[in-house]
PDB file of C-alpha atoms in Angstrom:
ATOM      1  CA  UNK A   1       0.000   0.000   0.000  1.00 87.00           C
ATOM      2  CA  UNK A   2       2.623   2.560   1.032  1.00 94.00           C
ATOM      3  CA  UNK A   3       4.822   1.839  -1.973  1.00 93.00           C
ATOM      4  CA  UNK A   4       2.080   2.913  -4.414  1.00 94.00           C
ATOM      5  CA  UNK A   5       1.832   6.337  -2.734  1.00 97.00           C
ATOM      6  CA  UNK A   6       5.527   7.227  -2.940  1.00 98.00           C
ATOM      7  CA  UNK A   7       7.705   8.456  -5.827  1.00 97.00           C
ATOM      8  CA  UNK A   8      10.240   6.078  -7.350  1.00 97.00           C
ATOM      9  CA  UNK A   9      13.162   7.649  -5.485  1.00 97.00           C
ATOM     10  CA  UNK A  10      11.678   6.855  -2.050  1.00 98.00           C
ATOM     11  CA  UNK A  11      11.733   3.492  -0.284  1.00 98.00           C
ATOM     12  CA  UNK A  12       8.661   2.349   1.625  1.00 98.00           C
ATOM     13  CA  UNK A  13       8.004  -0.665   3.841  1.00 98.00           C
ATOM     14  CA  UNK A  14       4.931  -1.708   5.834  1.00 97.00           C
ATOM     15  CA  UNK A  15       3.693  -4.504   8.085  1.00 97.00           C
ATOM     16  CA  UNK A  16       0.407  -5.590   9.622  1.00 94.00           C
ATOM     17  CA  UNK A  17       2.161  -7.436  12.456  1.00 95.00           C
ATOM     18  CA  UNK A  18       4.996  -6.782  14.843  1.00 94.00           C
ATOM     19  CA  UNK A  19       8.395  -7.776  13.469  1.00 94.00           C
ATOM     20  CA  UNK A  20      11.254  -9.521  15.191  1.00 91.00           C
ATOM     21  CA  UNK A  21      14.768  -9.313  13.910  1.00 85.00           C
ATOM     22  CA  UNK A  22      18.066  -7.601  14.683  1.00 84.00           C
ATOM     23  CA  UNK A  23      18.369  -6.196  18.183  1.00 88.00           C
ATOM     24  CA  UNK A  24      17.649  -2.517  18.602  1.00 94.00           C
ATOM     25  CA  UNK A  25      20.542  -0.135  19.075  1.00 96.00           C
ATOM     26  CA  UNK A  26      21.356   0.562  22.718  1.00 96.00           C
ATOM     27  CA  UNK A  27      20.181   4.185  22.409  1.00 96.00           C
ATOM     28  CA  UNK A  28      16.835   2.958  21.091  1.00 96.00           C
ATOM     29  CA  UNK A  29      16.438   0.399  23.866  1.00 96.00           C
ATOM     30  CA  UNK A  30      16.982   3.145  26.426  1.00 96.00           C
ATOM     31  CA  UNK A  31      14.240   5.267  24.871  1.00 95.00           C
ATOM     32  CA  UNK A  32      11.565   2.636  25.488  1.00 95.00           C
ATOM     33  CA  UNK A  33      13.023   0.881  28.514  1.00 95.00           C
ATOM     34  CA  UNK A  34      10.124   2.016  30.704  1.00 95.00           C
ATOM     35  CA  UNK A  35       7.395   1.619  28.084  1.00 95.00           C
ATOM     36  CA  UNK A  36       4.721  -1.062  28.073  1.00 96.00           C
ATOM     37  CA  UNK A  37       5.510  -4.188  26.009  1.00 95.00           C
ATOM     38  CA  UNK A  38       3.048  -3.231  23.259  1.00 94.00           C
ATOM     39  CA  UNK A  39       4.697   0.170  22.859  1.00 94.00           C
ATOM     40  CA  UNK A  40       8.181  -1.387  22.769  1.00 95.00           C
ATOM     41  CA  UNK A  41       7.062  -3.813  20.042  1.00 95.00           C
ATOM     42  CA  UNK A  42       5.498  -1.019  17.991  1.00 95.00           C
ATOM     43  CA  UNK A  43       8.604   1.144  18.379  1.00 96.00           C
ATOM     44  CA  UNK A  44      10.881  -1.698  17.313  1.00 96.00           C
ATOM     45  CA  UNK A  45       8.771  -2.671  14.313  1.00 97.00           C
ATOM     46  CA  UNK A  46       8.716   0.769  12.701  1.00 97.00           C
ATOM     47  CA  UNK A  47      12.480   1.055  13.166  1.00 97.00           C
ATOM     48  CA  UNK A  48      13.089  -2.344  11.602  1.00 97.00           C
ATOM     49  CA  UNK A  49      10.945  -1.242   8.672  1.00 97.00           C
ATOM     50  CA  UNK A  50      12.886   2.015   8.462  1.00 98.00           C
ATOM     51  CA  UNK A  51      16.220   0.201   8.414  1.00 97.00           C
ATOM     52  CA  UNK A  52      14.914  -1.993   5.603  1.00 97.00           C
ATOM     53  CA  UNK A  53      14.115   1.220   3.714  1.00 98.00           C
ATOM     54  CA  UNK A  54      17.607   2.542   4.389  1.00 98.00           C
ATOM     55  CA  UNK A  55      19.071  -0.729   3.110  1.00 98.00           C
ATOM     56  CA  UNK A  56      16.985  -0.382  -0.062  1.00 98.00           C
ATOM     57  CA  UNK A  57      18.744   2.951  -0.623  1.00 98.00           C
ATOM     58  CA  UNK A  58      22.183   1.528   0.178  1.00 97.00           C
ATOM     59  CA  UNK A  59      22.412   3.289   3.556  1.00 97.00           C
ATOM     60  CA  UNK A  60      23.905   1.364   6.519  1.00 96.00           C
ATOM     61  CA  UNK A  61      21.675   0.717   9.553  1.00 94.00           C
ATOM     62  CA  UNK A  62      21.649   3.426  12.196  1.00 95.00           C
ATOM     63  CA  UNK A  63      19.910   4.193  15.483  1.00 96.00           C
ATOM     64  CA  UNK A  64      16.714   6.184  14.942  1.00 97.00           C
ATOM     65  CA  UNK A  65      16.318   7.996  18.228  1.00 96.00           C
ATOM     66  CA  UNK A  66      13.908  10.853  18.832  1.00 92.00           C
ATOM     67  CA  UNK A  67      14.683  14.539  19.112  1.00 89.00           C
ATOM     68  CA  UNK A  68      13.435  16.624  22.049  1.00 85.00           C
ATOM     69  CA  UNK A  69       9.991  16.911  20.424  1.00 82.00           C
ATOM     70  CA  UNK A  70       9.622  13.218  19.604  1.00 85.00           C
ATOM     71  CA  UNK A  71      10.523  13.212  15.909  1.00 89.00           C
ATOM     72  CA  UNK A  72      12.937  10.485  14.713  1.00 94.00           C
ATOM     73  CA  UNK A  73      16.441  11.611  13.753  1.00 95.00           C
ATOM     74  CA  UNK A  74      17.465  10.216  10.366  1.00 97.00           C
ATOM     75  CA  UNK A  75      21.015   9.433   9.208  1.00 97.00           C
ATOM     76  CA  UNK A  76      22.854  12.275   7.507  1.00 96.00           C
ATOM     77  CA  UNK A  77      21.881  12.437   3.865  1.00 96.00           C
ATOM     78  CA  UNK A  78      18.415  10.968   4.350  1.00 97.00           C
ATOM     79  CA  UNK A  79      14.900  12.103   5.236  1.00 97.00           C
ATOM     80  CA  UNK A  80      12.055   9.905   6.345  1.00 97.00           C
ATOM     81  CA  UNK A  81       8.825   9.336   8.209  1.00 98.00           C
ATOM     82  CA  UNK A  82       7.262   6.688  10.441  1.00 97.00           C
ATOM     83  CA  UNK A  83       3.620   5.910  11.136  1.00 97.00           C
ATOM     84  CA  UNK A  84       1.644   3.389  13.115  1.00 95.00           C
ATOM     85  CA  UNK A  85      -1.949   2.742  14.028  1.00 94.00           C
ATOM     86  CA  UNK A  86      -3.767  -0.355  15.203  1.00 91.00           C
ATOM     87  CA  UNK A  87      -2.760  -3.270  12.990  1.00 92.00           C
ATOM     88  CA  UNK A  88      -0.444  -1.282  10.723  1.00 96.00           C
ATOM     89  CA  UNK A  89       3.154  -0.001  10.766  1.00 97.00           C
ATOM     90  CA  UNK A  90       5.027   1.766   7.960  1.00 98.00           C
ATOM     91  CA  UNK A  91       8.194   3.691   7.164  1.00 98.00           C
ATOM     92  CA  UNK A  92       9.329   5.763   4.186  1.00 98.00           C
ATOM     93  CA  UNK A  93      12.824   7.085   3.479  1.00 98.00           C
ATOM     94  CA  UNK A  94      14.502   9.059   0.689  1.00 98.00           C
ATOM     95  CA  UNK A  95      17.954  10.459   0.107  1.00 98.00           C
ATOM     96  CA  UNK A  96      18.305  14.198   0.751  1.00 97.00           C
ATOM     97  CA  UNK A  97      19.622  14.660  -2.775  1.00 97.00           C
ATOM     98  CA  UNK A  98      16.182  13.575  -3.997  1.00 98.00           C
ATOM     99  CA  UNK A  99      13.815  14.954  -1.363  1.00 98.00           C
ATOM    100  CA  UNK A 100      13.685  17.724   1.214  1.00 97.00           C
ATOM    101  CA  UNK A 101      11.121  15.795   3.216  1.00 97.00           C
ATOM    102  CA  UNK A 102       8.826  12.793   3.362  1.00 98.00           C
ATOM    103  CA  UNK A 103       5.641  12.458   5.409  1.00 98.00           C
ATOM    104  CA  UNK A 104       3.400   9.421   5.786  1.00 98.00           C
ATOM    105  CA  UNK A 105       0.411   8.760   8.018  1.00 98.00           C
ATOM    106  CA  UNK A 106      -2.045   5.917   8.666  1.00 97.00           C
ATOM    107  CA  UNK A 107      -5.424   6.131  10.393  1.00 96.00           C
ATOM    108  CA  UNK A 108      -8.410   3.824  10.910  1.00 94.00           C
ATOM    109  CA  UNK A 109     -10.781   3.836   7.937  1.00 92.00           C
ATOM    110  CA  UNK A 110     -13.643   5.337   9.930  1.00 90.00           C
ATOM    111  CA  UNK A 111     -15.295   8.762  10.269  1.00 88.00           C
ATOM    112  CA  UNK A 112     -13.935  11.212  12.823  1.00 91.00           C
ATOM    113  CA  UNK A 113     -16.105  12.039  15.841  1.00 91.00           C
ATOM    114  CA  UNK A 114     -17.916  15.341  15.254  1.00 89.00           C
ATOM    115  CA  UNK A 115     -16.046  17.039  18.105  1.00 90.00           C
ATOM    116  CA  UNK A 116     -12.688  16.081  16.585  1.00 92.00           C
ATOM    117  CA  UNK A 117     -13.818  17.065  13.086  1.00 92.00           C
ATOM    118  CA  UNK A 118     -14.732  20.560  14.280  1.00 91.00           C
ATOM    119  CA  UNK A 119     -11.290  20.935  15.840  1.00 90.00           C
ATOM    120  CA  UNK A 120      -9.196  19.921  12.828  1.00 92.00           C
ATOM    121  CA  UNK A 121     -11.084  21.508   9.901  1.00 93.00           C
ATOM    122  CA  UNK A 122     -12.052  24.953   8.687  1.00 92.00           C
ATOM    123  CA  UNK A 123     -15.539  25.914   7.525  1.00 92.00           C
ATOM    124  CA  UNK A 124     -14.306  25.720   3.926  1.00 94.00           C
ATOM    125  CA  UNK A 125     -12.936  22.217   4.514  1.00 95.00           C
ATOM    126  CA  UNK A 126     -16.194  21.046   6.075  1.00 95.00           C
ATOM    127  CA  UNK A 127     -18.084  22.288   3.029  1.00 96.00           C
ATOM    128  CA  UNK A 128     -15.575  20.456   0.830  1.00 96.00           C
ATOM    129  CA  UNK A 129     -16.066  17.263   2.845  1.00 96.00           C
ATOM    130  CA  UNK A 130     -19.852  17.526   2.546  1.00 96.00           C
ATOM    131  CA  UNK A 131     -19.568  17.821  -1.241  1.00 95.00           C
ATOM    132  CA  UNK A 132     -17.239  14.828  -1.447  1.00 95.00           C
ATOM    133  CA  UNK A 133     -19.475  12.819   0.863  1.00 93.00           C
ATOM    134  CA  UNK A 134     -22.474  13.431  -1.346  1.00 94.00           C
ATOM    135  CA  UNK A 135     -20.521  12.110  -4.344  1.00 91.00           C
ATOM    136  CA  UNK A 136     -18.706   9.231  -2.620  1.00 91.00           C
ATOM    137  CA  UNK A 137     -20.324   8.352   0.723  1.00 91.00           C
ATOM    138  CA  UNK A 138     -18.260   5.149   0.927  1.00 89.00           C
ATOM    139  CA  UNK A 139     -15.027   7.040   1.653  1.00 91.00           C
ATOM    140  CA  UNK A 140     -14.313   8.470   5.148  1.00 93.00           C
ATOM    141  CA  UNK A 141     -13.257  11.813   3.714  1.00 95.00           C
ATOM    142  CA  UNK A 142     -12.807  13.472   7.080  1.00 96.00           C
ATOM    143  CA  UNK A 143     -10.249  10.828   8.048  1.00 96.00           C
ATOM    144  CA  UNK A 144      -8.418  11.238   4.722  1.00 96.00           C
ATOM    145  CA  UNK A 145      -8.237  14.985   5.323  1.00 97.00           C
ATOM    146  CA  UNK A 146      -6.995  14.505   8.891  1.00 97.00           C
ATOM    147  CA  UNK A 147      -4.331  12.060   7.717  1.00 97.00           C
ATOM    148  CA  UNK A 148      -3.222  14.419   4.938  1.00 98.00           C
ATOM    149  CA  UNK A 149      -2.600  17.160   7.503  1.00 97.00           C
ATOM    150  CA  UNK A 150      -0.610  14.766   9.673  1.00 97.00           C
ATOM    151  CA  UNK A 151       1.568  13.802   6.675  1.00 98.00           C
ATOM    152  CA  UNK A 152       2.069  17.497   5.851  1.00 98.00           C
ATOM    153  CA  UNK A 153       3.139  18.200   9.420  1.00 96.00           C
ATOM    154  CA  UNK A 154       5.740  15.433   9.230  1.00 96.00           C
ATOM    155  CA  UNK A 155       7.294  17.254   6.278  1.00 97.00           C
ATOM    156  CA  UNK A 156       6.894  20.681   7.891  1.00 95.00           C
ATOM    157  CA  UNK A 157       8.423  19.983  11.298  1.00 93.00           C
ATOM    158  CA  UNK A 158      11.890  18.687  10.268  1.00 93.00           C
ATOM    159  CA  UNK A 159      12.233  21.564   7.807  1.00 92.00           C
ATOM    160  CA  UNK A 160      10.894  24.381   9.999  1.00 91.00           C
ATOM    161  CA  UNK A 161      11.464  23.162  13.543  1.00 87.00           C
ATOM    162  CA  UNK A 162       8.151  24.582  14.704  1.00 84.00           C
ATOM    163  CA  UNK A 163       4.652  23.453  15.602  1.00 84.00           C
ATOM    164  CA  UNK A 164       1.888  23.730  12.990  1.00 88.00           C
ATOM    165  CA  UNK A 165      -1.761  23.763  14.052  1.00 89.00           C
ATOM    166  CA  UNK A 166      -4.583  22.038  12.198  1.00 92.00           C
ATOM    167  CA  UNK A 167      -5.973  25.493  11.395  1.00 90.00           C
ATOM    168  CA  UNK A 168      -2.644  26.570   9.893  1.00 92.00           C
ATOM    169  CA  UNK A 169      -3.179  24.385   6.806  1.00 95.00           C
ATOM    170  CA  UNK A 170      -6.035  23.513   4.474  1.00 96.00           C
ATOM    171  CA  UNK A 171      -6.562  20.422   2.337  1.00 97.00           C
ATOM    172  CA  UNK A 172      -8.214  19.895  -1.040  1.00 97.00           C
ATOM    173  CA  UNK A 173      -8.941  16.240  -1.841  1.00 96.00           C
ATOM    174  CA  UNK A 174      -9.344  14.674  -5.259  1.00 90.00           C
ATOM    175  CA  UNK A 175     -11.080  11.278  -5.487  1.00 82.00           C
ATOM    176  CA  UNK A 176     -10.311   8.463  -7.894  1.00 77.00           C
ATOM    177  CA  UNK A 177     -11.682   5.062  -6.911  1.00 70.00           C
ATOM    178  CA  UNK A 178     -10.155   3.956  -3.624  1.00 74.00           C
ATOM    179  CA  UNK A 179      -7.136   6.191  -4.220  1.00 85.00           C
ATOM    180  CA  UNK A 180      -6.609   9.801  -5.117  1.00 93.00           C
ATOM    181  CA  UNK A 181      -4.517  12.896  -4.698  1.00 96.00           C
ATOM    182  CA  UNK A 182      -4.652  15.905  -2.429  1.00 97.00           C
ATOM    183  CA  UNK A 183      -2.966  19.252  -1.888  1.00 97.00           C
ATOM    184  CA  UNK A 184      -2.171  20.791   1.489  1.00 98.00           C
ATOM    185  CA  UNK A 185      -1.330  24.469   1.719  1.00 97.00           C
ATOM    186  CA  UNK A 186      -0.471  26.763   4.632  1.00 95.00           C
ATOM    187  CA  UNK A 187      -3.076  29.421   5.470  1.00 93.00           C
ATOM    188  CA  UNK A 188      -3.044  32.634   7.491  1.00 89.00           C
ATOM    189  CA  UNK A 189      -5.426  33.667  10.235  1.00 76.00           C
ATOM    190  CA  UNK A 190      -6.316  30.327  11.784  1.00 69.00           C
ATOM    191  CA  UNK A 191      -9.248  30.506  14.188  1.00 61.00           C
ATOM    192  CA  UNK A 192      -7.148  29.189  17.081  1.00 55.00           C
ATOM    193  CA  UNK A 193      -4.214  31.545  16.547  1.00 50.00           C
ATOM    194  CA  UNK A 194      -4.716  33.164  19.958  1.00 47.00           C
ATOM    195  CA  UNK A 195      -3.844  29.861  21.640  1.00 51.00           C
ATOM    196  CA  UNK A 196      -0.279  29.964  20.335  1.00 53.00           C
ATOM    197  CA  UNK A 197       2.641  31.178  22.412  1.00 60.00           C
ATOM    198  CA  UNK A 198       3.470  33.382  19.398  1.00 62.00           C
ATOM    199  CA  UNK A 199       0.166  34.825  18.186  1.00 64.00           C
ATOM    200  CA  UNK A 200       1.968  36.644  15.345  1.00 71.00           C
ATOM    201  CA  UNK A 201       2.940  33.361  13.697  1.00 78.00           C
ATOM    202  CA  UNK A 202       1.948  33.238  10.018  1.00 86.00           C
ATOM    203  CA  UNK A 203       2.694  29.961   8.204  1.00 90.00           C
ATOM    204  CA  UNK A 204       2.286  31.619   4.812  1.00 91.00           C
ATOM    205  CA  UNK A 205       5.013  34.160   5.641  1.00 89.00           C
ATOM    206  CA  UNK A 206       7.524  31.345   6.163  1.00 89.00           C
ATOM    207  CA  UNK A 207       7.515  30.629   2.435  1.00 93.00           C
ATOM    208  CA  UNK A 208       6.639  26.986   3.039  1.00 95.00           C
ATOM    209  CA  UNK A 209       4.842  25.743  -0.097  1.00 96.00           C
ATOM    210  CA  UNK A 210       1.635  23.915  -0.807  1.00 97.00           C
ATOM    211  CA  UNK A 211       2.483  20.250  -1.317  1.00 98.00           C
ATOM    212  CA  UNK A 212       0.702  17.527  -3.285  1.00 97.00           C
ATOM    213  CA  UNK A 213       0.221  14.051  -1.904  1.00 97.00           C
ATOM    214  CA  UNK A 214      -1.524  10.758  -2.482  1.00 97.00           C
ATOM    215  CA  UNK A 215      -4.060   8.843  -0.421  1.00 96.00           C
ATOM    216  CA  UNK A 216      -5.641   5.415  -0.359  1.00 95.00           C
ATOM    217  CA  UNK A 217      -8.511   3.988   1.687  1.00 92.00           C
ATOM    218  CA  UNK A 218      -9.327   0.327   2.121  1.00 83.00           C
ATOM    219  CA  UNK A 219      -8.737  -2.816   4.188  1.00 82.00           C
ATOM    220  CA  UNK A 220      -9.659  -0.844   7.297  1.00 91.00           C
ATOM    221  CA  UNK A 221      -7.029   1.860   6.766  1.00 95.00           C
ATOM    222  CA  UNK A 222      -6.547   5.329   5.389  1.00 96.00           C
ATOM    223  CA  UNK A 223      -2.926   5.971   4.362  1.00 97.00           C
ATOM    224  CA  UNK A 224      -1.478   9.227   3.038  1.00 98.00           C
ATOM    225  CA  UNK A 225       1.964  10.214   1.771  1.00 98.00           C
ATOM    226  CA  UNK A 226       3.749  13.419   0.764  1.00 98.00           C
ATOM    227  CA  UNK A 227       7.229  13.731  -0.736  1.00 98.00           C
ATOM    228  CA  UNK A 228       8.761  17.185  -1.167  1.00 97.00           C
ATOM    229  CA  UNK A 229      11.348  17.143  -3.988  1.00 97.00           C
ATOM    230  CA  UNK A 230      14.842  18.423  -3.246  1.00 97.00           C
ATOM    231  CA  UNK A 231      15.016  22.202  -3.386  1.00 95.00           C
ATOM    232  CA  UNK A 232      11.285  22.705  -2.842  1.00 96.00           C
ATOM    233  CA  UNK A 233      11.308  23.664   0.845  1.00 95.00           C
ATOM    234  CA  UNK A 234      12.746  26.772   2.510  1.00 89.00           C
ATOM    235  CA  UNK A 235      15.625  26.346   4.901  1.00 71.00           C
ATOM    236  CA  UNK A 236      15.062  27.403   8.499  1.00 61.00           C
ATOM    237  CA  UNK A 237      17.413  30.361   8.104  1.00 47.00           C
ATOM    238  CA  UNK A 238      15.381  31.541   5.109  1.00 47.00           C
ATOM    239  CA  UNK A 239      11.991  31.151   6.775  1.00 47.00           C
ATOM    240  CA  UNK A 240       9.907  33.916   8.270  1.00 44.00           C
ATOM    241  CA  UNK A 241       8.939  34.120  11.916  1.00 41.00           C
ATOM    242  CA  UNK A 242       7.872  30.829  13.507  1.00 40.00           C
ATOM    243  CA  UNK A 243       7.043  29.548  16.970  1.00 39.00           C
ATOM    244  CA  UNK A 244       8.373  26.416  18.592  1.00 37.00           C
ATOM    245  CA  UNK A 245       6.193  23.605  19.838  1.00 37.00           C
ATOM    246  CA  UNK A 246       5.908  19.855  20.154  1.00 35.00           C
ATOM    247  CA  UNK A 247       4.862  16.933  18.034  1.00 35.00           C
ATOM    248  CA  UNK A 248       1.437  15.528  18.772  1.00 41.00           C
ATOM    249  CA  UNK A 249       2.771  12.011  19.286  1.00 40.00           C
ATOM    250  CA  UNK A 250       6.135  10.313  19.497  1.00 44.00           C
ATOM    251  CA  UNK A 251       7.163   7.868  16.761  1.00 56.00           C
TER     252      UNK A 251
END
């Protein structure tokens, strides 16, 4: 599934079960030493998948420990992304010469609760979802949109080093059977701007671009992927004013 969503220069691996194999690096074992067994197994599986992706690109295995905000640190010369949800684990990696960033996300193939939907979408997005739902009621469009924003954030954060709210980006989805494309773009004036530590933050002013991606829905899962080609993203030193923050969940 993940392979069909990525460009040819990126490696992708996935699993519907926990994987055993080479022992984790000592630094990785320390990160999850106090975690529950299920969390340790999930952590190990996505890293084994990631090292398989690195091997596909000819990159030696390396420890994939988290930064202070929970994002995995990739070997020099590579970019990547991890995702996991119930019954699914995946990793995607590309060389930095080919991509500035990669973001993947997986979610259950089910509608979002109305309270969550209101918190992660704009009025324009909700109108867009209603139109799509009238045309294709079999697709959980709200979950596809949510997943697309998560994938976008996983490209944004390594490049910008700052938090991005759900109201700081908008998604346009394009259907095509059980797969399709989407575009995520940064927007100004999010409704929850006042909740930020830096209320002057404007994601559009950073110069970060709209990015296209691909989605698929089926077998109980929604999976999305974005790859930003090399040279497409601003460097942190070139970006406008941003605010720091944390990832929503550790990988």
